[in-house]
């Protein structure tokens, strides 16, 4: 049963609210002892018992409350937030966090995870440098906590979890803790992210914009929450998990993004076992791709390679053209094809761009690709560089990657036994997938991609890597073992925010050990550069 909240309260509601508040503190004091955080009066404590302490807009109430035996204090309803831009409980100038040590916590039950950013609680307004702090839920079930000491945005003061720590239509307890120059995020009392802020302190002099269930202005606009919030508490103390709000029965440890058990992990101890695993795992991976993107045979969808007259690039000729994509809709993908001058045959490289890239960027020496396709071309390779779209999942391009190899194999200039693949970022993932699934590729250079599944999930990342079923099949680093014993080189940046270096090193150690089982340990190599 829901009722719309009035903008103001009468004296009876005020008395009822503080009665609930005092009773809650007495109960908590009895549970946790006189030294618990409950003895410290919270700056804000919204119970949503058919009323609020702040001024509410677009907020209702529902008898949908957190389970697990309930809370030790009376709790019969939760706040329900709609998705209108002004939906919030506002405290604004009435409340301001002044201490660099504070905790924001709440029980949350998002209706969905469609909003890119959804405010849990915040004092954050971009206009006039009014940023102080913001605790938000991201579209993929991740949490983010920002703190500003001076009203300006500092990238080094942001921490975020990986995906799937919060699930839609499920109650979770979430907490963001600011402690000195450290920020920490907890889910159900479990630490899931932490980091040291580059600029310590808290903005405490600007006019407050404190609100529950929204952010006044974050990345250009307000950020309303969609779903239920309950027992939102802001305390000017860095609380420990033992001091967080708790249910009578402890909430379970969050499942997180990783499965408890993998379907086909690499556990081979002999080369024969490794080869059997490889055949079965490759077949299963291709089944996952086929389930989302059926492969159309060449006889039903011919390559239909079309090339314009070549441009003379000195050491090589550059052809601009296109080929027909996998599928029945006659889509075509642009490409560049380079051919060295002189008599072949020549080795060939498939050169792959990353997010937002194209065939042009891999030839440009002035960007992050450093013109690697041009370098291969000048080094005597036939180069094929396609322009691919950004599909929901990167793996859905596997069949078109196969078609690129088909093109190279069909060229009289190419030695079919010397075809390789290289790519950066999402191109690195495409490189992994292409080499893992197509043994015609004899060597691979994976740049800016390799990591463990735990590492990829530990920080915000584009979900395009996560083909449904892949995370459950094997660790993402183990996909590279489908390349073994063919040579593979990994290029990794030491400070890549998408792939924490300790997880990158762990992933490579696992890959190298797998290559050892295949009898090819030295064919897996890694280059880490300080960038």
Coordinates of C-alpha atoms in Angstrom, one line a residue:
X1 CA 0.0 0.0 0.0
X2 CA 1.4 3.4 -1.0
X3 CA 0.6 7.0 -0.1
X4 CA 2.0 10.2 -1.5
X5 CA 4.1 12.2 0.9
X6 CA 3.0 15.6 1.8
X7 CA 5.5 18.4 1.5
X8 CA 5.2 19.4 5.2
X9 CA 4.5 17.6 8.4
X10 CA 2.2 18.4 11.3
X11 CA 3.5 18.3 14.9
X12 CA 2.2 14.8 15.4
X13 CA 4.3 13.4 12.6
X14 CA 7.3 15.3 14.0
X15 CA 6.8 13.7 17.4
X16 CA 6.3 10.3 15.9
X17 CA 9.5 10.5 13.9
X18 CA 11.7 11.5 16.8
X19 CA 10.1 8.8 18.9
X20 CA 11.1 6.2 16.3
X21 CA 14.6 7.8 16.2
X22 CA 15.1 7.7 20.0
X23 CA 13.7 4.1 20.2
X24 CA 16.0 3.0 17.4
X25 CA 19.0 4.5 19.2
X26 CA 18.1 2.9 22.4
X27 CA 17.7 -0.5 20.8
X28 CA 21.0 -0.1 18.9
X29 CA 22.7 0.9 22.1
X30 CA 21.5 -2.2 23.7
X31 CA 22.7 -4.4 20.8
X32 CA 26.1 -2.8 20.3
X33 CA 27.0 -1.3 23.6
X34 CA 27.5 2.3 24.8
X35 CA 30.5 2.7 22.5
X36 CA 28.7 2.0 19.3
X37 CA 28.2 4.6 16.6
X38 CA 24.5 4.8 17.5
X39 CA 25.6 6.8 20.5
X40 CA 26.7 9.5 18.1
X41 CA 23.7 11.4 16.8
X42 CA 23.5 11.0 13.0
X43 CA 23.5 14.1 10.9
X44 CA 20.7 12.5 8.9
X45 CA 18.6 9.4 9.7
X46 CA 15.7 8.8 7.3
X47 CA 13.5 5.9 8.4
X48 CA 10.7 6.4 5.9
X49 CA 8.0 5.4 8.4
X50 CA 5.3 7.2 6.4
X51 CA 7.2 10.4 6.9
X52 CA 10.6 11.9 6.5
X53 CA 12.7 14.4 8.3
X54 CA 13.5 16.3 5.0
X55 CA 11.2 17.8 2.4
X56 CA 10.2 15.1 -0.1
X57 CA 9.1 15.3 -3.8
X58 CA 8.1 12.3 -5.9
X59 CA 8.5 9.9 -3.0
X60 CA 6.0 7.4 -1.7
X61 CA 5.9 4.7 0.9
X62 CA 5.6 0.9 0.5
X63 CA 5.3 -2.0 3.0
X64 CA 8.3 -3.5 1.3
X65 CA 11.1 -3.6 3.9
X66 CA 14.3 -5.4 4.2
X67 CA 13.9 -9.0 5.5
X68 CA 16.5 -11.1 7.3
X69 CA 14.5 -11.0 10.5
X70 CA 13.9 -7.3 10.2
X71 CA 15.7 -4.4 11.9
X72 CA 16.0 -4.1 15.7
X73 CA 13.9 -1.0 15.6
X74 CA 10.4 -0.5 14.2
X75 CA 10.4 -0.7 10.4
X76 CA 7.1 -1.0 8.6
X77 CA 7.8 0.9 5.4
X78 CA 10.4 2.0 2.9
X79 CA 10.7 5.1 0.7
X80 CA 9.8 4.5 -2.9
X81 CA 11.5 6.8 -5.4
X82 CA 10.1 7.4 -8.9
X83 CA 12.3 8.4 -11.8
X84 CA 11.3 12.1 -12.2
X85 CA 14.3 14.4 -12.1
X86 CA 13.2 16.2 -8.9
X87 CA 12.4 13.0 -6.9
X88 CA 14.3 13.3 -3.6
X89 CA 14.2 13.9 0.1
X90 CA 15.9 17.3 0.5
X91 CA 17.8 18.5 3.5
X92 CA 19.8 21.0 1.5
X93 CA 21.1 23.8 3.7
X94 CA 19.8 22.2 6.9
X95 CA 22.5 19.6 7.0
X96 CA 26.2 19.7 6.0
X97 CA 29.0 17.1 6.5
X98 CA 31.9 19.1 8.1
X99 CA 34.1 16.2 9.1
X100 CA 36.6 14.5 6.8
X101 CA 35.5 11.3 8.6
X102 CA 32.0 10.3 7.8
X103 CA 29.8 7.4 6.7
X104 CA 26.8 7.2 4.4
X105 CA 24.8 4.0 4.6
X106 CA 21.4 2.7 3.4
X107 CA 19.4 -0.3 2.6
X108 CA 18.7 -0.2 -1.2
X109 CA 16.5 -2.1 -3.5
X110 CA 16.7 -0.7 -7.0
X111 CA 13.8 -1.3 -9.3
X112 CA 16.2 -1.7 -12.2
X113 CA 19.7 -0.8 -13.2
X114 CA 18.8 1.2 -16.3
X115 CA 19.9 4.6 -14.9
X116 CA 23.5 5.3 -15.8
X117 CA 23.9 7.1 -12.4
X118 CA 21.3 6.9 -9.6
X119 CA 21.8 9.0 -6.4
X120 CA 21.6 7.1 -3.1
X121 CA 22.6 10.2 -1.0
X122 CA 24.7 13.3 -1.9
X123 CA 25.8 16.8 -1.3
X124 CA 26.9 17.5 -4.8
X125 CA 26.1 20.2 -7.3
X126 CA 28.3 21.0 -10.2
X127 CA 27.1 24.6 -10.6
X128 CA 29.3 27.1 -8.7
X129 CA 31.7 24.3 -7.7
X130 CA 29.2 23.0 -5.1
X131 CA 30.6 19.5 -5.0
X132 CA 31.1 17.9 -1.5
X133 CA 30.4 14.2 -1.8
X134 CA 28.1 11.8 -3.7
X135 CA 27.3 8.1 -3.2
X136 CA 25.6 6.7 -6.3
X137 CA 24.6 3.4 -7.9
X138 CA 25.7 2.8 -11.5
X139 CA 23.8 1.1 -14.3
X140 CA 25.7 -2.2 -14.0
X141 CA 25.2 -2.7 -10.3
X142 CA 28.4 -0.9 -9.4
X143 CA 28.7 1.7 -6.6
X144 CA 30.7 4.9 -6.8
X145 CA 31.8 7.3 -4.1
X146 CA 33.1 10.8 -4.8
X147 CA 34.5 13.3 -2.3
X148 CA 35.7 16.9 -3.0
X149 CA 37.8 19.1 -0.7
X150 CA 37.2 22.3 -2.6
X151 CA 34.0 22.0 -4.6
X152 CA 35.9 20.9 -7.8
X153 CA 36.0 17.5 -9.4
X154 CA 39.1 15.5 -8.7
X155 CA 39.4 12.2 -10.7
X156 CA 41.7 10.8 -8.1
X157 CA 39.1 11.3 -5.4
X158 CA 36.7 8.8 -7.0
X159 CA 36.4 5.1 -6.1
X160 CA 34.0 2.6 -7.6
X161 CA 33.3 -1.0 -7.4
X162 CA 33.1 -3.5 -10.3
X163 CA 29.8 -4.6 -11.7
X164 CA 27.0 -6.8 -10.1
X165 CA 27.6 -6.0 -6.4
X166 CA 24.0 -4.7 -6.2
X167 CA 21.2 -6.6 -7.9
X168 CA 17.8 -5.3 -9.1
X169 CA 14.8 -6.1 -6.9
X170 CA 17.0 -7.4 -4.1
X171 CA 17.7 -5.6 -0.7
X172 CA 21.3 -4.8 0.0
X173 CA 23.0 -2.8 2.7
X174 CA 25.5 -0.4 1.1
X175 CA 27.9 2.0 2.9
X176 CA 30.5 4.6 1.8
X177 CA 33.1 5.5 4.4
X178 CA 35.4 8.5 4.2
X179 CA 38.3 8.1 6.6
X180 CA 41.1 10.7 6.4
X181 CA 42.4 10.4 2.9
X182 CA 40.9 6.9 2.3
X183 CA 37.5 6.0 0.8
X184 CA 35.9 2.6 1.3
X185 CA 32.7 1.0 -0.1
X186 CA 30.9 -1.9 1.6
X187 CA 28.1 -4.2 0.5
X188 CA 26.4 -6.2 3.3
X189 CA 29.3 -5.4 5.5
X190 CA 31.9 -6.7 3.0
X191 CA 34.6 -4.4 1.8
X192 CA 34.3 -4.3 -2.0
X193 CA 36.4 -1.2 -3.0
X194 CA 38.9 1.1 -1.4
X195 CA 41.3 3.7 -2.4
X196 CA 43.4 6.6 -1.3
X197 CA 42.2 10.0 -2.5
X198 CA 44.6 12.2 -4.3
X199 CA 43.4 15.4 -2.5
X200 CA 42.2 14.8 1.1
X201 CA 39.6 16.9 2.9
X202 CA 35.9 17.7 2.5
X203 CA 34.1 20.7 1.1
X204 CA 32.3 22.1 4.2
X205 CA 31.9 25.8 3.5
X206 CA 29.7 25.8 0.4
X207 CA 25.9 25.9 0.8
X208 CA 24.7 22.4 1.3
X209 CA 22.7 20.5 -1.3
X210 CA 22.2 17.4 0.8
X211 CA 19.5 15.1 -0.6
X212 CA 18.5 11.4 -0.4
X213 CA 17.6 9.5 -3.6
X214 CA 19.1 12.0 -6.0
X215 CA 22.1 14.2 -6.9
X216 CA 21.5 17.9 -7.6
X217 CA 23.8 17.9 -10.6
X218 CA 26.1 15.0 -11.6
X219 CA 27.7 14.8 -15.1
X220 CA 25.4 17.6 -16.2
X221 CA 22.0 16.8 -14.7
X222 CA 20.1 15.4 -11.7
X223 CA 20.4 11.7 -11.0
X224 CA 17.2 10.3 -9.4
X225 CA 17.1 6.8 -7.8
X226 CA 14.5 4.3 -9.0
X227 CA 13.3 1.8 -6.4
X228 CA 13.3 1.6 -2.6
X229 CA 15.6 3.2 0.0
X230 CA 15.3 2.6 3.7
X231 CA 17.1 3.6 6.9
X232 CA 19.4 6.1 5.2
X233 CA 21.9 7.2 7.8
X234 CA 24.7 9.8 7.5
X235 CA 27.1 9.9 10.5
X236 CA 30.1 12.2 11.0
X237 CA 32.3 9.3 11.9
X238 CA 34.2 6.7 9.9
X239 CA 32.2 3.6 11.0
X240 CA 33.4 0.1 10.9
X241 CA 31.2 -2.8 9.6
X242 CA 30.4 -3.7 13.2
X243 CA 28.9 -0.3 13.6
X244 CA 26.8 -0.3 10.5
X245 CA 23.0 -0.6 10.5
X246 CA 22.2 -4.3 10.6
X247 CA 19.3 -6.8 10.4
X248 CA 18.5 -9.2 13.1
X249 CA 19.7 -12.1 10.9
X250 CA 23.0 -11.1 9.2
X251 CA 22.6 -10.3 5.5
X252 CA 24.6 -12.8 3.3
X253 CA 28.0 -12.0 1.9
X254 CA 27.4 -10.4 -1.5
X255 CA 27.7 -12.8 -4.4
X256 CA 29.5 -10.3 -6.5
X257 CA 30.1 -10.7 -10.2
X258 CA 31.9 -14.1 -10.2
X259 CA 30.3 -17.5 -10.2
X260 CA 31.0 -19.9 -7.3
X261 CA 32.1 -22.6 -9.7
X262 CA 33.3 -22.4 -13.3
X263 CA 32.0 -24.7 -16.0
X264 CA 35.3 -25.4 -17.8
X265 CA 38.2 -24.1 -15.8
X266 CA 41.7 -25.0 -17.0
X267 CA 43.0 -27.7 -14.6
X268 CA 45.0 -29.9 -17.0
X269 CA 48.2 -31.4 -15.7
X270 CA 49.4 -33.0 -19.0
X271 CA 49.6 -31.9 -22.6
X272 CA 47.0 -34.5 -23.6
X273 CA 44.6 -33.2 -21.0
X274 CA 45.3 -29.6 -22.1
X275 CA 44.5 -30.4 -25.7
X276 CA 41.3 -32.2 -24.8
X277 CA 40.2 -29.2 -22.6
X278 CA 41.1 -26.8 -25.5
X279 CA 39.0 -28.6 -28.1
X280 CA 36.0 -28.8 -25.7
X281 CA 36.4 -25.2 -24.4
X282 CA 36.8 -23.7 -27.8
X283 CA 33.6 -25.5 -29.0
X284 CA 31.7 -24.3 -26.0
X285 CA 32.9 -20.7 -26.5
X286 CA 31.7 -20.8 -30.1
X287 CA 28.4 -22.2 -29.0
X288 CA 28.0 -19.1 -26.7
X289 CA 28.7 -16.8 -29.7
X290 CA 26.4 -18.8 -32.0
X291 CA 23.5 -18.5 -29.5
X292 CA 23.7 -14.7 -29.8
X293 CA 25.0 -14.2 -33.4
X294 CA 24.4 -17.1 -35.8
X295 CA 27.1 -17.8 -38.3
X296 CA 26.1 -17.5 -41.9
X297 CA 28.0 -19.8 -44.3
X298 CA 30.2 -18.2 -46.9
X299 CA 28.1 -19.8 -49.7
X300 CA 25.0 -17.9 -48.4
X301 CA 26.9 -14.7 -47.6
X302 CA 30.0 -14.4 -49.9
X303 CA 32.8 -12.2 -48.9
X304 CA 32.3 -9.9 -51.9
X305 CA 35.6 -8.1 -51.4
X306 CA 35.6 -4.7 -53.2
X307 CA 38.8 -2.7 -53.5
X308 CA 39.4 0.7 -55.0
X309 CA 42.6 1.5 -57.0
X310 CA 45.6 1.6 -54.7
X311 CA 47.5 4.5 -53.2
X312 CA 51.3 4.4 -53.3
X313 CA 52.7 4.6 -49.8
X314 CA 56.3 4.2 -50.7
X315 CA 57.1 0.7 -49.3
X316 CA 53.6 -0.6 -49.9
X317 CA 50.3 -0.1 -51.8
X318 CA 47.2 0.8 -49.8
X319 CA 43.8 -0.4 -51.0
X320 CA 40.6 1.1 -49.5
X321 CA 37.6 -1.2 -49.8
X322 CA 34.9 -3.2 -48.0
X323 CA 33.6 -6.7 -47.5
X324 CA 30.3 -8.2 -46.8
X325 CA 29.5 -8.8 -43.1
X326 CA 28.3 -12.0 -41.5
X327 CA 24.5 -12.1 -41.7
X328 CA 21.7 -11.8 -44.1
X329 CA 21.2 -8.1 -44.1
X330 CA 23.9 -7.1 -46.7
X331 CA 25.8 -5.0 -44.2
X332 CA 29.4 -4.2 -45.2
X333 CA 32.5 -3.4 -43.2
X334 CA 35.1 -0.9 -44.5
X335 CA 38.8 -2.0 -44.6
X336 CA 42.3 -1.1 -45.6
X337 CA 44.4 -3.7 -47.3
X338 CA 48.1 -3.1 -47.8
X339 CA 50.4 -5.1 -50.0
X340 CA 54.2 -4.8 -49.9
X341 CA 56.0 -3.9 -53.2
X342 CA 58.0 -6.7 -54.6
X343 CA 57.5 -10.4 -55.1
X344 CA 55.6 -12.4 -52.5
X345 CA 54.4 -14.4 -50.7
X346 CA 54.4 -12.2 -47.6
X347 CA 53.4 -12.7 -43.9
X348 CA 50.1 -11.0 -43.0
X349 CA 48.7 -9.2 -40.0
X350 CA 45.1 -8.5 -39.1
X351 CA 45.2 -5.1 -37.2
X352 CA 42.3 -4.3 -35.0
X353 CA 41.2 -0.9 -33.5
X354 CA 39.5 -0.5 -30.1
X355 CA 36.5 1.4 -28.7
X356 CA 35.4 4.2 -31.0
X357 CA 38.1 3.4 -33.5
X358 CA 38.3 2.7 -37.2
X359 CA 40.6 1.4 -39.9
X360 CA 42.2 4.9 -40.0
X361 CA 43.4 5.1 -36.4
X362 CA 45.7 2.0 -36.6
X363 CA 47.7 3.8 -39.3
X364 CA 48.0 7.1 -37.5
X365 CA 51.4 7.5 -35.8
X366 CA 50.2 10.4 -33.6
X367 CA 47.6 8.6 -31.5
X368 CA 47.7 5.8 -28.9
X369 CA 48.0 3.2 -31.7
X370 CA 51.3 4.6 -32.8
X371 CA 50.5 3.6 -36.4
X372 CA 51.2 0.0 -35.7
X373 CA 49.4 -1.1 -38.9
X374 CA 51.6 1.2 -40.9
X375 CA 54.7 -0.2 -39.2
X376 CA 53.7 -3.8 -40.1
X377 CA 53.0 -2.7 -43.7
X378 CA 56.4 -1.0 -44.0
X379 CA 58.0 -4.0 -42.4
X380 CA 56.9 -6.2 -45.3
X381 CA 53.5 -7.5 -44.1
X382 CA 50.2 -7.7 -45.9
X383 CA 47.9 -5.8 -43.5
X384 CA 44.1 -6.0 -43.2
X385 CA 42.6 -3.3 -41.0
X386 CA 38.8 -3.4 -40.8
X387 CA 36.4 -0.8 -39.3
X388 CA 34.0 -2.7 -36.9
X389 CA 31.0 -1.5 -35.0
X390 CA 30.6 -1.5 -31.3
X391 CA 28.1 -4.3 -30.7
X392 CA 26.5 -5.2 -27.4
X393 CA 29.2 -7.9 -26.9
X394 CA 32.6 -7.8 -28.5
X395 CA 32.5 -11.5 -29.1
X396 CA 29.6 -11.0 -31.6
X397 CA 32.3 -10.0 -34.1
X398 CA 34.0 -13.4 -34.1
X399 CA 32.4 -14.5 -37.4
X400 CA 33.5 -11.3 -39.1
X401 CA 37.0 -11.8 -37.7
X402 CA 36.9 -15.2 -39.3
X403 CA 35.9 -13.6 -42.6
X404 CA 38.9 -11.3 -42.3
X405 CA 41.2 -14.3 -42.1
X406 CA 39.3 -15.8 -45.1
X407 CA 40.2 -12.7 -47.1
X408 CA 43.9 -12.9 -46.2
X409 CA 44.0 -16.6 -47.0
X410 CA 42.4 -15.9 -50.4
X411 CA 45.1 -13.4 -51.4
X412 CA 47.9 -14.7 -53.7
X413 CA 50.3 -12.3 -51.9
X414 CA 49.8 -14.0 -48.5
X415 CA 51.6 -16.9 -47.1
X416 CA 48.7 -18.7 -45.3
X417 CA 51.0 -20.3 -42.8
X418 CA 52.2 -16.9 -41.6
X419 CA 49.0 -14.9 -40.6
X420 CA 48.8 -13.2 -37.3
X421 CA 46.6 -10.7 -35.4
X422 CA 47.2 -7.7 -33.2
X423 CA 44.9 -5.2 -31.5
X424 CA 44.6 -2.6 -28.7
X425 CA 41.9 -2.3 -26.0
X426 CA 38.7 -3.8 -27.5
X427 CA 40.9 -4.7 -30.4
X428 CA 43.0 -6.6 -27.8
X429 CA 39.8 -8.5 -26.8
X430 CA 39.0 -9.2 -30.5
X431 CA 42.6 -10.4 -30.9
X432 CA 42.1 -12.8 -28.0
X433 CA 38.9 -14.1 -29.4
X434 CA 40.1 -14.4 -33.0
X435 CA 43.3 -16.3 -32.1
X436 CA 41.5 -18.4 -29.5
X437 CA 38.8 -19.5 -31.9
X438 CA 40.7 -19.6 -35.3
X439 CA 43.9 -21.7 -35.4
X440 CA 44.7 -20.3 -38.8
X441 CA 46.1 -17.3 -36.8
X442 CA 49.7 -18.3 -36.0
X443 CA 50.6 -15.5 -33.6
X444 CA 48.8 -12.9 -31.5
X445 CA 49.7 -9.5 -29.9
X446 CA 47.1 -8.6 -27.2
X447 CA 47.6 -5.0 -26.1
X448 CA 45.7 -3.3 -23.3
X449 CA 43.3 -6.1 -22.5
X450 CA 44.6 -9.2 -20.7
X451 CA 43.5 -9.6 -17.0
X452 CA 41.7 -12.0 -14.7
X453 CA 37.9 -11.9 -14.4
X454 CA 38.3 -10.7 -10.8
X455 CA 40.4 -7.9 -12.0
X456 CA 38.1 -6.8 -14.8
X457 CA 35.2 -6.8 -12.3
X458 CA 37.1 -5.0 -9.6
X459 CA 36.8 -1.6 -11.4
X460 CA 34.2 -0.1 -13.7
X461 CA 34.6 -1.5 -17.2
X462 CA 32.6 -1.5 -20.4
X463 CA 30.2 -4.5 -20.2
X464 CA 30.8 -5.3 -23.8
X465 CA 33.4 -7.9 -22.9
X466 CA 31.0 -10.0 -21.0
X467 CA 29.4 -12.4 -23.5
X468 CA 26.6 -14.2 -21.6
X469 CA 27.9 -17.5 -20.3
X470 CA 31.6 -16.6 -20.7
X471 CA 32.2 -15.6 -17.1
X472 CA 30.6 -18.8 -16.0
X473 CA 32.6 -20.9 -18.5
X474 CA 36.2 -20.0 -17.5
X475 CA 38.3 -17.2 -16.1
X476 CA 38.7 -14.6 -18.8
X477 CA 42.5 -15.0 -18.7
X478 CA 42.1 -18.7 -19.5
X479 CA 40.6 -17.8 -22.9
X480 CA 44.1 -17.1 -24.0
X481 CA 45.0 -20.7 -23.3
X482 CA 42.9 -21.6 -26.4
X483 CA 45.7 -19.9 -28.3
X484 CA 48.4 -22.3 -26.9
X485 CA 50.9 -23.4 -28.0
X486 CA 51.0 -20.6 -30.6
X487 CA 53.1 -17.5 -29.7
X488 CA 51.3 -14.7 -27.9
X489 CA 52.6 -11.4 -26.6
X490 CA 50.8 -9.3 -24.0
X491 CA 51.3 -5.5 -23.8
X492 CA 50.0 -4.0 -20.5
X493 CA 50.2 -0.5 -19.0
X494 CA 51.2 -0.5 -15.4
X495 CA 48.6 2.1 -14.4
X496 CA 45.7 1.1 -16.7
X497 CA 42.6 2.0 -14.7
X498 CA 40.6 -0.7 -16.5
X499 CA 43.0 -3.6 -15.6
X500 CA 44.7 -3.4 -12.2
X501 CA 48.3 -4.4 -12.6
X502 CA 48.3 -7.1 -9.9
X503 CA 45.4 -8.9 -11.6
X504 CA 47.2 -8.5 -15.0
X505 CA 50.4 -10.1 -13.5
X506 CA 48.3 -12.9 -11.9
X507 CA 46.6 -13.5 -15.2
X508 CA 49.9 -13.7 -17.1
X509 CA 51.3 -16.1 -14.5
X510 CA 48.3 -18.4 -15.0
X511 CA 48.6 -18.2 -18.7
X512 CA 52.3 -18.9 -18.6
X513 CA 51.7 -21.9 -16.4
X514 CA 49.1 -23.2 -18.8
X515 CA 51.5 -22.7 -21.7
X516 CA 54.0 -24.8 -19.7
X517 CA 51.5 -27.7 -19.6
X518 CA 51.3 -27.4 -23.4
X519 CA 55.1 -27.6 -23.5
X520 CA 55.4 -24.0 -24.8
X521 CA 56.1 -21.8 -21.8
X522 CA 58.4 -19.5 -23.6
X523 CA 55.8 -18.8 -26.3
X524 CA 53.8 -16.6 -23.9
X525 CA 55.5 -13.3 -23.2
X526 CA 54.5 -10.0 -21.4
X527 CA 55.7 -6.4 -21.8
X528 CA 54.6 -4.0 -19.0
X529 CA 55.4 -0.4 -19.6
X530 CA 55.0 2.5 -17.0
X531 CA 52.0 4.3 -18.4

